[in-house]
CSV table of C-alpha atoms and ligand atoms in Angstrom, one decimal:
chain,number,residue,atom,x,y,z
E,29,MET,CA,-15.4,-14.0,1.8
E,30,ILE,CA,-15.3,-10.3,1.1
E,31,GLU,CA,-17.5,-9.1,-1.7
E,32,ARG,CA,-15.7,-6.2,-3.4
E,33,ARG,CA,-17.4,-3.1,-4.5
E,34,LYS,CA,-17.5,-3.0,-8.3
E,35,SER,CA,-15.1,-0.3,-9.6
E,36,LYS,CA,-13.9,0.7,-13.0
E,37,LYS,CA,-10.6,-0.8,-13.9
E,38,ILE,CA,-7.7,1.4,-14.8
E,39,ARG,CA,-4.2,0.5,-15.9
E,40,ILE,CA,-1.0,2.2,-14.6
E,41,GLY,CA,2.0,0.9,-16.5
E,42,ASN,CA,1.8,-2.9,-16.2
E,43,ALA,CA,-0.4,-2.7,-13.0
E,44,GLU,CA,-4.2,-3.0,-13.0
E,45,ILE,CA,-6.2,-1.2,-10.4
E,46,GLY,CA,-9.9,-1.8,-9.7
E,47,GLY,CA,-12.4,-4.1,-11.2
E,48,ASP,CA,-11.3,-7.7,-10.7
E,49,ALA,CA,-7.6,-6.8,-10.2
E,50,LEU,CA,-6.0,-7.8,-7.0
E,51,ILE,CA,-5.8,-5.0,-4.4
E,52,SER,CA,-2.3,-3.5,-5.0
E,53,VAL,CA,0.2,-2.2,-2.5
E,54,GLN,CA,1.9,1.1,-3.2
E,55,SER,CA,4.3,3.4,-1.5
E,56,MET,CA,6.1,6.7,-2.0
E,57,CYS,CA,9.8,7.4,-2.2
E,58,ASN,CA,11.2,9.7,0.4
E,59,THR,CA,14.3,10.5,-1.6
E,60,ASP,CA,14.8,13.8,-3.5
E,61,THR,CA,13.4,12.9,-7.0
E,62,ARG,CA,16.2,15.0,-8.6
E,63,ASP,CA,18.7,12.5,-7.1
E,64,VAL,CA,18.1,9.8,-9.7
E,65,LYS,CA,20.5,7.3,-8.2
E,66,SER,CA,19.1,7.3,-4.7
E,67,THR,CA,15.5,7.4,-6.0
E,68,LEU,CA,16.1,4.4,-8.3
E,69,SER,CA,17.8,2.5,-5.6
E,70,GLN,CA,14.8,3.1,-3.3
E,71,ILE,CA,12.3,2.2,-6.0
E,72,ASN,CA,13.9,-1.1,-6.7
E,73,THR,CA,14.3,-1.9,-3.0
E,74,LEU,CA,10.6,-1.3,-2.7
E,75,ALA,CA,9.9,-3.4,-5.7
E,76,GLU,CA,11.8,-6.3,-4.3
E,77,ALA,CA,9.8,-6.0,-1.1
E,78,GLY,CA,6.6,-6.4,-3.2
E,79,CYS,CA,5.7,-2.8,-3.9
E,80,GLU,CA,3.6,-2.7,-7.0
E,81,LEU,CA,3.4,1.1,-7.7
E,82,VAL,CA,5.5,3.9,-6.4
E,83,ARG,CA,4.9,7.6,-6.2
E,84,LEU,CA,7.5,10.3,-6.5
E,85,ALA,CA,7.2,13.9,-5.3
E,86,VAL,CA,7.6,16.2,-8.2
E,87,LEU,CA,8.4,19.6,-6.7
E,88,ASP,CA,10.1,21.4,-9.5
E,89,MET,CA,11.1,21.1,-13.2
E,90,GLU,CA,14.3,19.4,-12.4
E,91,ALA,CA,12.4,16.7,-10.6
E,92,ALA,CA,10.0,16.3,-13.5
E,93,GLN,CA,12.9,16.1,-15.9
E,94,ALA,CA,14.5,13.3,-13.8
E,95,ILE,CA,11.5,11.0,-14.4
E,96,GLY,CA,12.7,9.8,-17.8
E,97,GLU,CA,16.0,8.6,-16.4
E,98,ILE,CA,14.3,7.0,-13.4
E,99,LYS,CA,11.8,5.3,-15.6
E,100,LYS,CA,14.4,3.6,-17.7
E,101,LYS,CA,15.5,1.4,-14.8
E,102,ALA,CA,12.5,1.4,-12.4
E,103,LYS,CA,11.0,-2.1,-12.0
E,104,ILE,CA,7.5,-0.8,-11.2
E,105,PRO,CA,5.2,1.9,-12.5
E,106,LEU,CA,5.8,5.5,-11.5
E,107,ILE,CA,3.2,8.0,-10.3
E,108,ALA,CA,4.1,11.7,-10.2
E,109,ASP,CA,2.8,13.6,-7.2
E,110,ILE,CA,2.1,17.2,-8.4
E,111,HIS,CA,0.5,20.2,-6.8
E,112,PHE,CA,-0.6,23.3,-8.6
E,113,ASP,CA,1.9,23.6,-11.4
E,114,TYR,CA,0.5,22.2,-14.6
E,115,ARG,CA,3.9,22.5,-16.4
E,116,LEU,CA,5.3,19.8,-14.1
E,117,ALA,CA,2.5,17.5,-15.2
E,118,VAL,CA,3.2,18.3,-18.9
E,119,GLU,CA,6.9,17.5,-18.4
E,120,ALA,CA,6.1,14.3,-16.5
E,121,PHE,CA,4.0,13.1,-19.5
E,122,HIS,CA,6.9,13.9,-21.8
E,123,GLN,CA,9.2,11.9,-19.5
E,124,GLY,CA,7.0,8.9,-19.7
E,125,ILE,CA,5.2,8.9,-16.4
E,126,ASP,CA,2.6,6.1,-15.8
E,127,ALA,CA,0.1,8.1,-13.7
E,128,LEU,CA,-0.4,11.4,-11.9
E,129,ARG,CA,-1.7,12.4,-8.6
E,130,LEU,CA,-3.1,15.8,-9.2
E,131,ASN,CA,-6.2,17.7,-8.2
E,132,PRO,CA,-7.3,19.6,-11.3
E,133,GLY,CA,-9.1,22.2,-9.2
E,134,ASN,CA,-5.8,23.3,-7.8
E,135,ILE,CA,-4.7,24.4,-11.3
E,136,ALA,CA,-5.8,28.0,-11.7
E,137,LYS,CA,-6.4,28.4,-15.4
E,138,LYS,CA,-8.9,26.4,-17.3
E,139,GLU,CA,-6.7,26.1,-20.4
E,140,HIS,CA,-3.9,24.6,-18.3
E,141,ILE,CA,-6.2,21.9,-17.0
E,142,GLU,CA,-7.4,21.2,-20.5
E,143,LYS,CA,-3.8,20.8,-21.7
E,144,VAL,CA,-3.0,18.3,-18.9
E,145,VAL,CA,-6.2,16.3,-19.5
E,146,LYS,CA,-5.6,16.3,-23.3
E,147,LEU,CA,-2.1,14.8,-22.8
E,148,ALA,CA,-3.4,12.3,-20.2
E,149,LYS,CA,-6.2,11.2,-22.6
E,150,GLU,CA,-3.8,10.8,-25.5
E,151,ARG,CA,-1.5,8.7,-23.5
E,152,LYS,CA,-4.2,6.9,-21.4
E,153,ILE,CA,-2.5,8.1,-18.2
E,154,PRO,CA,-4.8,7.9,-15.1
E,155,ILE,CA,-5.0,10.7,-12.7
E,156,ARG,CA,-5.6,10.2,-9.0
E,157,ILE,CA,-7.6,12.8,-7.3
E,158,GLY,CA,-6.1,12.9,-3.8
E,159,VAL,CA,-8.2,14.9,-1.3
E,160,ASN,CA,-6.6,15.3,2.1
E,161,SER,CA,-8.1,16.7,5.2
E,162,GLY,CA,-4.9,18.7,5.8
E,163,SER,CA,-5.2,20.6,2.5
E,164,LEU,CA,-9.0,20.8,2.1
E,165,GLU,CA,-10.1,23.9,0.2
E,166,LYS,CA,-11.5,26.9,2.2
E,167,GLU,CA,-14.9,26.6,0.5
E,168,PHE,CA,-15.7,23.4,2.4
E,169,SER,CA,-16.6,23.1,6.0
E,170,HIS,CA,-13.6,22.3,8.2
E,171,ASP,CA,-15.8,21.4,11.1
E,172,LYS,CA,-14.8,18.0,12.3
E,173,LYS,CA,-18.5,16.9,12.4
E,174,TYR,CA,-18.8,17.5,8.6
E,175,LEU,CA,-15.2,16.7,7.6
E,176,ALA,CA,-16.0,13.4,5.9
E,177,ASP,CA,-18.7,15.1,3.8
E,178,SER,CA,-16.3,18.0,3.0
E,179,LEU,CA,-13.7,15.5,1.7
E,180,VAL,CA,-16.4,13.8,-0.5
E,181,GLN,CA,-17.6,17.2,-1.8
E,182,SER,CA,-14.1,18.3,-2.6
E,183,ALA,CA,-13.3,15.0,-4.4
E,184,LEU,CA,-16.6,15.4,-6.4
E,185,LYS,CA,-15.6,18.9,-7.4
E,186,HIS,CA,-12.3,17.6,-8.9
E,187,ILE,CA,-14.0,14.6,-10.5
E,188,LYS,CA,-16.5,16.9,-12.2
E,189,ILE,CA,-13.7,19.0,-13.7
E,190,LEU,CA,-12.2,15.8,-15.3
E,191,GLU,CA,-15.6,14.4,-16.3
E,192,ASN,CA,-16.5,17.6,-18.0
E,193,LEU,CA,-13.4,17.2,-20.2
E,194,ASP,CA,-14.6,13.7,-21.0
E,195,PHE,CA,-11.9,12.0,-18.9
E,196,ASP,CA,-12.6,9.0,-16.8
E,197,LEU,CA,-9.3,7.3,-16.1
E,198,ILE,CA,-9.8,8.4,-12.5
E,199,LYS,CA,-8.7,7.0,-9.1
E,200,VAL,CA,-9.8,8.7,-5.9
E,201,SER,CA,-8.4,9.0,-2.4
E,202,LEU,CA,-10.0,10.8,0.6
E,203,LYS,CA,-7.4,10.8,3.2
E,204,SER,CA,-7.6,12.0,6.8
E,205,SER,CA,-5.4,11.5,9.8
E,206,ASP,CA,-8.6,10.8,11.7
E,207,VAL,CA,-9.5,7.1,11.1
E,208,LEU,CA,-13.2,7.5,11.6
E,209,THR,CA,-13.4,10.5,9.3
E,210,MET,CA,-11.5,8.6,6.6
E,211,ILE,CA,-13.7,5.5,6.9
E,212,GLU,CA,-16.9,7.6,6.7
E,213,ALA,CA,-15.6,9.6,3.7
E,214,TYR,CA,-14.7,6.4,1.7
E,215,GLN,CA,-18.0,4.7,2.6
E,216,LYS,CA,-19.8,7.8,1.2
E,217,ILE,CA,-17.9,8.2,-2.0
E,218,ALA,CA,-18.0,4.4,-2.6
E,219,VAL,CA,-21.7,4.6,-3.4
E,220,ILE,CA,-21.6,7.8,-5.4
E,221,VAL,CA,-18.9,7.0,-8.0
E,222,ASP,CA,-17.6,3.8,-9.5
E,223,TYR,CA,-14.0,4.9,-9.8
E,224,SER,CA,-11.3,2.8,-8.1
E,225,LEU,CA,-10.4,3.9,-4.7
E,226,HIS,CA,-6.9,4.4,-3.2
E,227,LEU,CA,-7.1,3.9,0.5
E,228,GLY,CA,-4.9,5.4,3.2
E,229,VAL,CA,-4.8,7.1,6.5
E,230,THR,CA,-2.7,10.2,6.1
E,231,GLU,CA,0.0,11.3,8.5
E,232,ALA,CA,-0.7,8.1,10.4
E,233,GLY,CA,2.4,8.2,12.5
E,234,THR,CA,5.4,6.1,13.3
E,235,LEU,CA,5.8,2.4,12.7
E,236,LYS,CA,3.7,1.2,15.6
E,237,THR,CA,1.0,3.9,15.8
E,238,GLY,CA,0.8,4.3,12.1
E,239,LEU,CA,0.4,0.7,11.6
E,240,ILE,CA,-2.4,0.5,14.1
E,241,LYS,CA,-4.3,3.4,12.6
E,242,SER,CA,-3.8,2.2,9.1
E,243,SER,CA,-4.9,-1.3,9.9
E,244,ILE,CA,-8.1,-0.1,11.5
E,245,GLY,CA,-8.9,2.4,8.8
E,246,ILE,CA,-7.8,0.5,5.7
E,247,GLY,CA,-8.7,-2.9,7.1
E,248,ASN,CA,-12.2,-1.8,8.1
E,249,LEU,CA,-12.9,-0.5,4.6
E,250,LEU,CA,-11.4,-3.5,2.9
E,251,ALA,CA,-13.5,-5.8,5.0
E,252,GLN,CA,-16.5,-4.0,3.6
E,253,GLY,CA,-15.3,-4.6,0.1
E,254,ILE,CA,-14.2,-1.0,-0.4
E,255,GLY,CA,-10.7,-0.2,-1.8
E,256,ASP,CA,-8.7,-1.1,-4.9
E,257,THR,CA,-5.2,-0.1,-3.9
E,258,ILE,CA,-3.6,0.8,-0.6
E,259,ARG,CA,-0.8,2.8,0.9
E,260,VAL,CA,0.1,2.6,4.5
E,261,SER,CA,1.7,5.9,5.4
E,262,LEU,CA,4.4,5.5,8.0
E,263,THR,CA,7.0,7.8,9.4
E,264,ASP,CA,9.6,5.1,8.7
E,265,ASP,CA,11.4,3.3,5.9
E,266,PRO,CA,8.9,3.0,3.0
E,267,VAL,CA,9.8,-0.7,2.8
E,268,GLU,CA,7.9,-1.1,6.1
E,269,GLU,CA,4.8,0.4,4.4
E,270,VAL,CA,4.9,-2.3,1.8
E,271,PHE,CA,5.3,-5.0,4.4
E,272,ALA,CA,2.4,-3.5,6.4
E,273,GLY,CA,0.3,-3.2,3.3
E,274,PHE,CA,0.6,-6.9,2.6
E,275,GLU,CA,0.0,-7.9,6.2
E,276,ILE,CA,-3.3,-6.0,6.2
E,277,LEU,CA,-4.3,-7.7,2.9
E,278,LYS,CA,-3.2,-11.1,4.1
E,279,ALA,CA,-5.1,-10.8,7.4
E,280,LEU,CA,-8.3,-10.3,5.3
E,281,ASN,CA,-7.4,-13.1,2.9
E,282,LEU,CA,-7.2,-10.7,0.0
E,283,ARG,CA,-3.6,-11.3,-0.9
E,284,GLN,CA,-1.0,-14.0,-0.3
E,285,LYS,CA,2.6,-13.0,0.2
E,286,GLY,CA,5.4,-14.5,2.3
E,287,ILE,CA,4.5,-16.8,5.1
E,288,ASN,CA,1.4,-16.6,7.3
E,289,LEU,CA,3.0,-16.4,10.7
E,290,ILE,CA,1.3,-17.7,13.8
E,291,SER,CA,3.3,-17.0,17.0
E,292,CYS,CA,2.4,-17.2,20.6
E,293,PRO,CA,2.8,-14.2,22.9
E,294,THR,CA,5.1,-16.3,25.2
E,295,CYS,CA,4.4,-16.8,28.9
E,296,GLY,CA,6.1,-18.3,31.9
E,297,ARG,CA,6.1,-21.7,30.3
E,298,CYS,CA,8.4,-20.6,27.5
E,299,ARG,CA,12.0,-21.7,27.9
E,300,ILE,CA,13.6,-20.6,24.7
E,301,ASP,CA,14.2,-17.1,23.2
E,302,LEU,CA,11.0,-17.2,21.2
E,303,ILE,CA,10.6,-13.5,20.7
E,304,ASN,CA,13.8,-13.2,18.8
E,305,LEU,CA,13.2,-16.4,17.0
E,306,ALA,CA,9.7,-15.3,15.8
E,307,LYS,CA,11.2,-12.0,14.6
E,308,GLN,CA,13.9,-13.8,12.7
E,309,VAL,CA,11.4,-16.1,11.1
E,310,GLU,CA,9.3,-13.1,10.1
E,311,ASP,CA,12.2,-11.3,8.6
E,312,LYS,CA,13.7,-14.3,6.8
E,313,PHE,CA,10.5,-15.3,5.1
E,314,ARG,CA,9.0,-11.9,4.3
E,315,ASN,CA,9.4,-12.3,0.6
E,316,ILE,CA,9.1,-16.0,-0.1
E,317,ASP,CA,6.4,-16.7,-2.6
E,318,LYS,CA,4.8,-19.7,-0.9
E,319,PRO,CA,1.3,-19.9,0.6
E,320,ILE,CA,2.6,-21.5,3.8
E,321,THR,CA,1.4,-21.1,7.4
E,322,VAL,CA,4.2,-21.3,10.0
E,323,ALA,CA,3.6,-21.6,13.7
E,324,VAL,CA,6.3,-20.5,16.2
E,325,MET,CA,5.1,-21.5,19.6
E,326,GLY,CA,6.9,-21.3,23.0
E,327,CYS,CA,6.0,-24.6,24.5
E,328,ALA,CA,4.3,-27.9,24.0
E,329,VAL,CA,1.1,-26.9,25.7
E,330,ASN,CA,-0.4,-25.0,22.7
E,331,GLY,CA,2.4,-25.6,20.2
E,332,PRO,CA,1.4,-28.9,18.7
E,333,GLY,CA,-2.2,-27.9,18.6
E,334,GLU,CA,-1.5,-24.7,16.6
E,335,ALA,CA,1.1,-26.5,14.6
E,336,LYS,CA,-1.7,-28.9,13.5
E,337,PHE,CA,-3.3,-26.1,11.6
E,338,ALA,CA,0.0,-24.8,10.3
E,339,ASP,CA,2.0,-26.4,7.5
E,340,VAL,CA,5.1,-26.3,9.5
E,341,GLY,CA,6.0,-25.1,13.0
E,342,ILE,CA,8.2,-25.0,16.0
E,343,ALA,CA,7.3,-25.8,19.6
E,344,GLY,CA,9.8,-24.8,22.2
E,345,GLY,CA,11.2,-27.2,24.9
E,346,ILE,CA,14.0,-26.4,27.4
E,347,GLY,CA,17.0,-25.1,25.3
E,348,GLU,CA,15.7,-27.1,22.4
E,349,GLY,CA,12.6,-27.3,20.2
E,350,TYR,CA,10.4,-29.6,18.1
E,351,ILE,CA,9.9,-29.1,14.4
E,352,PHE,CA,6.4,-30.0,13.2
E,353,LYS,CA,5.2,-30.6,9.7
E,354,ASN,CA,1.5,-31.1,9.0
E,355,GLY,CA,0.8,-31.8,12.7
E,356,GLU,CA,3.6,-34.4,13.1
E,357,ILE,CA,6.8,-33.9,15.1
E,358,ILE,CA,9.6,-34.6,12.6
E,359,LYS,CA,12.6,-33.5,14.6
E,360,LYS,CA,13.9,-32.4,18.0
E,361,VAL,CA,16.7,-29.9,17.6
E,362,PRO,CA,18.9,-27.7,19.8
E,363,GLU,CA,17.6,-24.1,20.2
E,364,LYS,CA,20.5,-22.7,18.2
E,365,ASP,CA,19.6,-24.8,15.2
E,366,LEU,CA,15.9,-24.1,15.2
E,367,LEU,CA,15.9,-21.3,12.6
E,368,ALA,CA,18.1,-23.2,10.1
E,369,GLU,CA,16.1,-26.4,10.5
E,370,LEU,CA,12.8,-24.5,10.1
E,371,GLU,CA,14.2,-22.9,7.0
E,372,ALA,CA,15.1,-26.3,5.5
E,373,VAL,CA,11.6,-27.6,6.2
E,374,ILE,CA,10.0,-24.5,4.7
E,375,LYS,CA,12.1,-24.8,1.6
E,376,SER,CA,11.4,-28.4,1.1
E,377,SER,CA,7.7,-28.0,1.8
E,378,SER,CA,5.3,-27.5,-1.1
E,379,GLY,CA,3.1,-25.1,0.9
S,542,SF4,FE1,2.8,-19.9,26.9
S,542,SF4,FE2,3.1,-22.1,25.5
S,542,SF4,FE3,1.0,-20.6,25.0
S,542,SF4,FE4,3.3,-19.8,24.3
S,542,SF4,S1,2.3,-21.6,23.5
S,542,SF4,S2,1.8,-18.6,25.4
S,542,SF4,S3,4.7,-20.5,25.9
S,542,SF4,S4,1.4,-21.7,26.9
């Protein structure tokens, strides 16, 4: 059982982050925010996949002005990602944004920062301070040996600016593309401040490499009880980020979503097309809301044993397979019918 670090809870739209709230999964649209139709379509696809918060890049005034339209039909809270230009933040507030990702130290004039913070305070809109090793300020050491400390110092500098304006609806991220740096940075800040932490490995890579780096970085911190919301950055469809996020949380028993799939790696004993079958099972039951463990096993050597611990399962035979439920064989079916039969058993199972 993981004991979570105690953090201050904040609210972003209808989502809660930190405190005793479940660790949330978020993603970021890769559409042009000015293109309302495409952005909305992606947001709602992400929401259907389980995404709980979504960030939009707000590059110019036109993008900021599109937020209102997007907000009307978006099913999940929206976070505007803004760099440098305080006017975009002001417009995002007017358009009804739910949260900002903005580093106040990047806004040149004090009165502009004050204006943004005043609006955020009035509307109770949280601000994420997002420090990133790729855009670390010159004043901090860029030496790899001290990079984690530099990320922490940079975050503290931005936090101080907000605290001095009596603002504490803060969330913090300290991302690095280097997994060990990111782990060290989060561990350090976790004991300095009590704000909620948004975890991520930045520029993690493609589906496979990014998933591995993110699982190690995010998973390691979560296992230590650190982290309140996560984003798995992948050079891929953002829906994959959401799927990956939940798999990391599920692996640590922090969230339940879809099925818990157990599948064997196959070996010479396997006589059915198990690799495809396991992929189909994974895809088909990605979004079902049932706490159910499903075993997809290649043969009867380990199949029944694993299926004993699973709620339902398949063990392959020769061109056919056995369907198990709570450790008992309930059916022998031809290979071509295995998926449909499994689906029927999962649907009828209480989980
Ligand atoms: Fe091989 Fe059977 Fe084990 Fe799968 S369950 S790896 S097919 S022995």
